GROMACS .gro file of C-alpha atoms in nm:
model
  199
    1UNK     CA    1  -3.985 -17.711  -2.054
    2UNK     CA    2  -3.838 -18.076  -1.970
    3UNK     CA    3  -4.019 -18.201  -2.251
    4UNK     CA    4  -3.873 -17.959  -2.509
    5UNK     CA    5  -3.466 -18.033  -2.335
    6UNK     CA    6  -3.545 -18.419  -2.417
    7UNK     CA    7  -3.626 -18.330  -2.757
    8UNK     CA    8  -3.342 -18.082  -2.797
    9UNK     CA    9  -3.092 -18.324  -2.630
   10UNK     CA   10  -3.207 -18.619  -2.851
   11UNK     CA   11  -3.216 -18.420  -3.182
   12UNK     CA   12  -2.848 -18.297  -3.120
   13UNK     CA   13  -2.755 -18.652  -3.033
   14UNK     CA   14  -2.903 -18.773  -3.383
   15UNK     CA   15  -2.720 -18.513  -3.548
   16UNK     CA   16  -2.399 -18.598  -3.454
   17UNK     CA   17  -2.500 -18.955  -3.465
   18UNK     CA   18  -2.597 -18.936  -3.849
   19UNK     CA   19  -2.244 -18.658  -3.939
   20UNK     CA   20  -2.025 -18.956  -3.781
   21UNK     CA   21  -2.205 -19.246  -3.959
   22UNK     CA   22  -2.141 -18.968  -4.302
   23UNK     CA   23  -1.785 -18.926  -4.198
   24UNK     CA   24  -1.673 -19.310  -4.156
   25UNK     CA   25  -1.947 -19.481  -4.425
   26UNK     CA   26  -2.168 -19.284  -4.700
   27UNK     CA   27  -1.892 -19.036  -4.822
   28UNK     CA   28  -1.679 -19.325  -4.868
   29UNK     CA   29  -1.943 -19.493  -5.115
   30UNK     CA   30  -1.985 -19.144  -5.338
   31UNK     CA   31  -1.707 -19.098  -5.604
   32UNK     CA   32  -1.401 -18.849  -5.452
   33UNK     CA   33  -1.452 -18.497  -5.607
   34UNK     CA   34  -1.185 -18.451  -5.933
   35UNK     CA   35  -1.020 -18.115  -5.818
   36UNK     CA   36  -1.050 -17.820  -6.026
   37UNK     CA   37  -0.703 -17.848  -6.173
   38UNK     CA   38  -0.674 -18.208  -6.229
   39UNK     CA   39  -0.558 -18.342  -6.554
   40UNK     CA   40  -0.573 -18.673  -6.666
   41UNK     CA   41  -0.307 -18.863  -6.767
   42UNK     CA   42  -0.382 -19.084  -7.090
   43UNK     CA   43  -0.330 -19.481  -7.107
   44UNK     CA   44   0.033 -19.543  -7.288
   45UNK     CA   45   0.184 -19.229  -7.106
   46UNK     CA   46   0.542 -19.308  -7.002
   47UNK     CA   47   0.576 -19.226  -6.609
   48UNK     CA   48   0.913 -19.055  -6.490
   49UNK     CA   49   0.916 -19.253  -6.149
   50UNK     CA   50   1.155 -19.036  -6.041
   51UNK     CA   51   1.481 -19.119  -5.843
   52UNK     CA   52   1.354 -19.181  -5.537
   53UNK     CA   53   1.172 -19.425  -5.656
   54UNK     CA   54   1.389 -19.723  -5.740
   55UNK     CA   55   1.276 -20.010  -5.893
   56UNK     CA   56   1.527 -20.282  -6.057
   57UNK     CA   57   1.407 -20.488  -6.369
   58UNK     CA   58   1.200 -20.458  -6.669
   59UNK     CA   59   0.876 -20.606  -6.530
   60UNK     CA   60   0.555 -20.438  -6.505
   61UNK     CA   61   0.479 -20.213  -6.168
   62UNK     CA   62   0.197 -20.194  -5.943
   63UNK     CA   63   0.231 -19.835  -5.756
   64UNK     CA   64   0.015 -19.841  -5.467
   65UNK     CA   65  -0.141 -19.496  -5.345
   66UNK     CA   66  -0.104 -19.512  -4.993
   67UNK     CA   67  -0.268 -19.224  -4.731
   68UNK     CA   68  -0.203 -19.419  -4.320
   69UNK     CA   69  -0.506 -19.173  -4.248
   70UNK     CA   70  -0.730 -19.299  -4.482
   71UNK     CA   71  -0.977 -19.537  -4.398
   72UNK     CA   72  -1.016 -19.679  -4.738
   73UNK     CA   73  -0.685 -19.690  -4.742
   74UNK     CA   74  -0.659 -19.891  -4.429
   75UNK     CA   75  -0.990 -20.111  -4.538
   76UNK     CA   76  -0.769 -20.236  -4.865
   77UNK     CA   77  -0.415 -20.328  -4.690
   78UNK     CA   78  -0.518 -20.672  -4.703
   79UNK     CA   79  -0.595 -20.735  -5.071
   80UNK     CA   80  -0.297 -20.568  -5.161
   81UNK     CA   81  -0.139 -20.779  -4.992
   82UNK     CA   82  -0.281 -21.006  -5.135
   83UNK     CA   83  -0.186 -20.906  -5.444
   84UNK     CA   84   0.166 -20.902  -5.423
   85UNK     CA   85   0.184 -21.281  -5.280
   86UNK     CA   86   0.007 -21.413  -5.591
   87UNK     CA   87   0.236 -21.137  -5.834
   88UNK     CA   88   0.556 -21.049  -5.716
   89UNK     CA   89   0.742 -21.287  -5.937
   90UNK     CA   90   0.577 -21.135  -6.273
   91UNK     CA   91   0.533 -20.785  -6.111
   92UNK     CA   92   0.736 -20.550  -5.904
   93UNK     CA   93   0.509 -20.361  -5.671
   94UNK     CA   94   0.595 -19.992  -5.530
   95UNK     CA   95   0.451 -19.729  -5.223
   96UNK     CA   96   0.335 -19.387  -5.237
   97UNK     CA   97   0.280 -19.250  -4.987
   98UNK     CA   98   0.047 -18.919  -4.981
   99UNK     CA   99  -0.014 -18.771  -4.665
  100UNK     CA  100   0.074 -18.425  -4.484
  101UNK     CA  101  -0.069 -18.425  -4.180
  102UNK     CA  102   0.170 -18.632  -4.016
  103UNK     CA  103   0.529 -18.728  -4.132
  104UNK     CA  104   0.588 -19.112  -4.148
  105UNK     CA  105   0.916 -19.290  -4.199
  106UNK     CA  106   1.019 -19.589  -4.445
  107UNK     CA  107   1.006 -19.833  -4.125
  108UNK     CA  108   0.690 -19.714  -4.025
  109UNK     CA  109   0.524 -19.783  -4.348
  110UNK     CA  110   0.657 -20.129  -4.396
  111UNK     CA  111   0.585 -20.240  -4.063
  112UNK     CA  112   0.221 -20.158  -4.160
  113UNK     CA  113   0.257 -20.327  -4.474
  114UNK     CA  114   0.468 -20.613  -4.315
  115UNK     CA  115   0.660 -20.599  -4.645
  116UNK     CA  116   0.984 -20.455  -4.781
  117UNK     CA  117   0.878 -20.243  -5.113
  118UNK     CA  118   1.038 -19.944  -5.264
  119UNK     CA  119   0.853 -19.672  -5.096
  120UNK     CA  120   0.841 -19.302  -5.198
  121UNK     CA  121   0.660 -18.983  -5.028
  122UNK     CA  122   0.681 -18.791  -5.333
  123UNK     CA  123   0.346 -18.674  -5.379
  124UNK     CA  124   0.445 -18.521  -5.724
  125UNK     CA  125   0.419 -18.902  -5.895
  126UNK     CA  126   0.066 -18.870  -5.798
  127UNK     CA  127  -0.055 -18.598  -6.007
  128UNK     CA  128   0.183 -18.727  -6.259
  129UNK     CA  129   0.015 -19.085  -6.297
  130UNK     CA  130  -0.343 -18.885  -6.264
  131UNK     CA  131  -0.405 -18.997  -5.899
  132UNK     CA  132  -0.632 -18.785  -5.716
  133UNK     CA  133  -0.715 -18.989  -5.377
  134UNK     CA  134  -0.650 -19.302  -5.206
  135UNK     CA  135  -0.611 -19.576  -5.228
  136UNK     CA  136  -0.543 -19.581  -5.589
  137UNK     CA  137  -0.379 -19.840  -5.800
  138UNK     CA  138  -0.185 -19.735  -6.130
  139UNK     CA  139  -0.034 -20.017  -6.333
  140UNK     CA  140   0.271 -19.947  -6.558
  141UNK     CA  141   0.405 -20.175  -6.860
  142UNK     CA  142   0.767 -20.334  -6.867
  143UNK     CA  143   0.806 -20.008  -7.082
  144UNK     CA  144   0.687 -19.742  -6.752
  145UNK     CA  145   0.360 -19.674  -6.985
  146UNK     CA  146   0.055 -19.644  -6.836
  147UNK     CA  147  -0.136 -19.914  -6.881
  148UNK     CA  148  -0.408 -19.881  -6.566
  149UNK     CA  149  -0.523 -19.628  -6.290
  150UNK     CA  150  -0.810 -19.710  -6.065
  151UNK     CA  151  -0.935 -19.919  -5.796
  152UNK     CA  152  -0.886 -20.229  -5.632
  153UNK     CA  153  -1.246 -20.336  -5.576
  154UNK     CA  154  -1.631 -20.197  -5.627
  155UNK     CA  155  -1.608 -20.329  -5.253
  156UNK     CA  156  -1.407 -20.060  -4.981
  157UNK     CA  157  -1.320 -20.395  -4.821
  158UNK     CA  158  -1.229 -20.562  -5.158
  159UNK     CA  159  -1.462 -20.854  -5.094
  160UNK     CA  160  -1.635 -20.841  -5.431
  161UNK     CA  161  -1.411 -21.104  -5.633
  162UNK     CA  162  -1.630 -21.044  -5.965
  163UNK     CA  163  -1.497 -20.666  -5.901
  164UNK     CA  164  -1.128 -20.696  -5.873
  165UNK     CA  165  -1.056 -20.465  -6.088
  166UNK     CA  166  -0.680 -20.393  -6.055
  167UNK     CA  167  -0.586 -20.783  -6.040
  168UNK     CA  168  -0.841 -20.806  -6.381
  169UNK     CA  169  -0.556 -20.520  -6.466
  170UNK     CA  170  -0.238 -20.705  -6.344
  171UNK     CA  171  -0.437 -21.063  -6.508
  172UNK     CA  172  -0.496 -20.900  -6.865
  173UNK     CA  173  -0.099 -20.728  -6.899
  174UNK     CA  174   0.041 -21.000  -6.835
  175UNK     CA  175  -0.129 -21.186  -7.060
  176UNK     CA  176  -0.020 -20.875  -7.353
  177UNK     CA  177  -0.394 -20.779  -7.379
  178UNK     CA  178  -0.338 -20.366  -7.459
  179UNK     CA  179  -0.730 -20.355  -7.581
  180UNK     CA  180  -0.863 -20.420  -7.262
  181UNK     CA  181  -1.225 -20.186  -7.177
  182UNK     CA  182  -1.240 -20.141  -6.786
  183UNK     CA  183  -1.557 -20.087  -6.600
  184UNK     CA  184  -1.653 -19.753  -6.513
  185UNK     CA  185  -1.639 -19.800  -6.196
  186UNK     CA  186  -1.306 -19.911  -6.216
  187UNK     CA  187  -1.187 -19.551  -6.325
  188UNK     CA  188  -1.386 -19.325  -6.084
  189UNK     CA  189  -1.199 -19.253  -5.801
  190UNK     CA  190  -1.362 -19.362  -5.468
  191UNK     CA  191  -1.212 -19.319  -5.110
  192UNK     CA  192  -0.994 -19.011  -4.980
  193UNK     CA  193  -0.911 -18.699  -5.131
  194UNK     CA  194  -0.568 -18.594  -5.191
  195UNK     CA  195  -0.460 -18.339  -4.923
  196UNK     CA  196  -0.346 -18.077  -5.158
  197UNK     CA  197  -0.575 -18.151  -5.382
  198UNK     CA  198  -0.808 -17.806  -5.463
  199UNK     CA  199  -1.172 -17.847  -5.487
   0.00000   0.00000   0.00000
């Protein structure tokens, strides 16, 4: 009877060993599921960023796809970042925020990001630049056309220099290359689901 408890006891604890390993790692390394009514939004679209999101000039626009309660989300802060050292003079650089489980404020968000950006927690720009989880970068032209929505980095950590896929983005607009042919893995969303996205 002792013997069979030990087993029982260990099994359980390998269960929830291996759904908490799923939780924080492997489902972060499949693709995020496209929801049923998700429609995507072609290259040279012009994005309505909407009043609330106010952004002076004529230069191009990184919006950042933000969820706090993301991991992925988390896991990328630094590259971005990054990022907008190295681009803010050629670039402006914006914040969505997408998250309803908790309600964060403007100061909140930039003291996380340790930067002051326009930020916005309209969730409607994300189904309107085809965004369907986080973190997410979509890249617009001087004109507000789309010119690129994907990810950072093959890498969760965006480690993987050869894979920098939305500085390769930011690199090849700038230098008025429109015939540019990204990776697939640059286009399949990876990381968190939208909230209200449906399955």
């Amino acid at each position: 009877m002792r013997y069979a408890l030990v087993i029982i006891i260990l099994a359980s604890s390998f269960s929830a060993i291996s759904y908490l390993f799923w939780l924080n790692e492997l489902k972060y390394r499949l693709p995020t599921p496209v929801p049923e009514e998700y429609r995507k939004v072609a290259e040279g679209t012009t994005i309505d960023l909407k009043s609330d999101l106010k952004i002076e000039g004529n230069k191009p626009v990184l919006i950042h796809f933000f969820n706090p309660e993301c991991p992925c989300s988390r896991f990328n802060l630094k590259h971005v970042k990054s990022l907008i050292k190295q681009y803010s003079e050629g670039v402006s650089f914006a914040i969505v925020v997408v998250n309803e489980d908790k309600d964060y404020t403007v100061e909140e968000i930039k003291d996380r990001f340790g930067l002051d950006l326009p930020i916005s927690f309209n969730s409607s720009l994300a189904e309107l630049c085809g965004v369907y989880s986080t973190p997410q970068a979509v890249i617009l032209n001087e004109n507000r056309e789309l010119y690129y929505r994907g990810n950072y980095n093959k890498s969760r950590y965006c480690t993987d220099k050869a894979t920098n896929y939305a500085q390769m983005a930011l690199d090849s607009l700038l230098e008025n290359k429109y015939d540019v042919e990204f990776s697939p893995y640059a286009l399949k969303a990876y990381g968190c689901e939208l909230p209200f996205c449906k399955k």
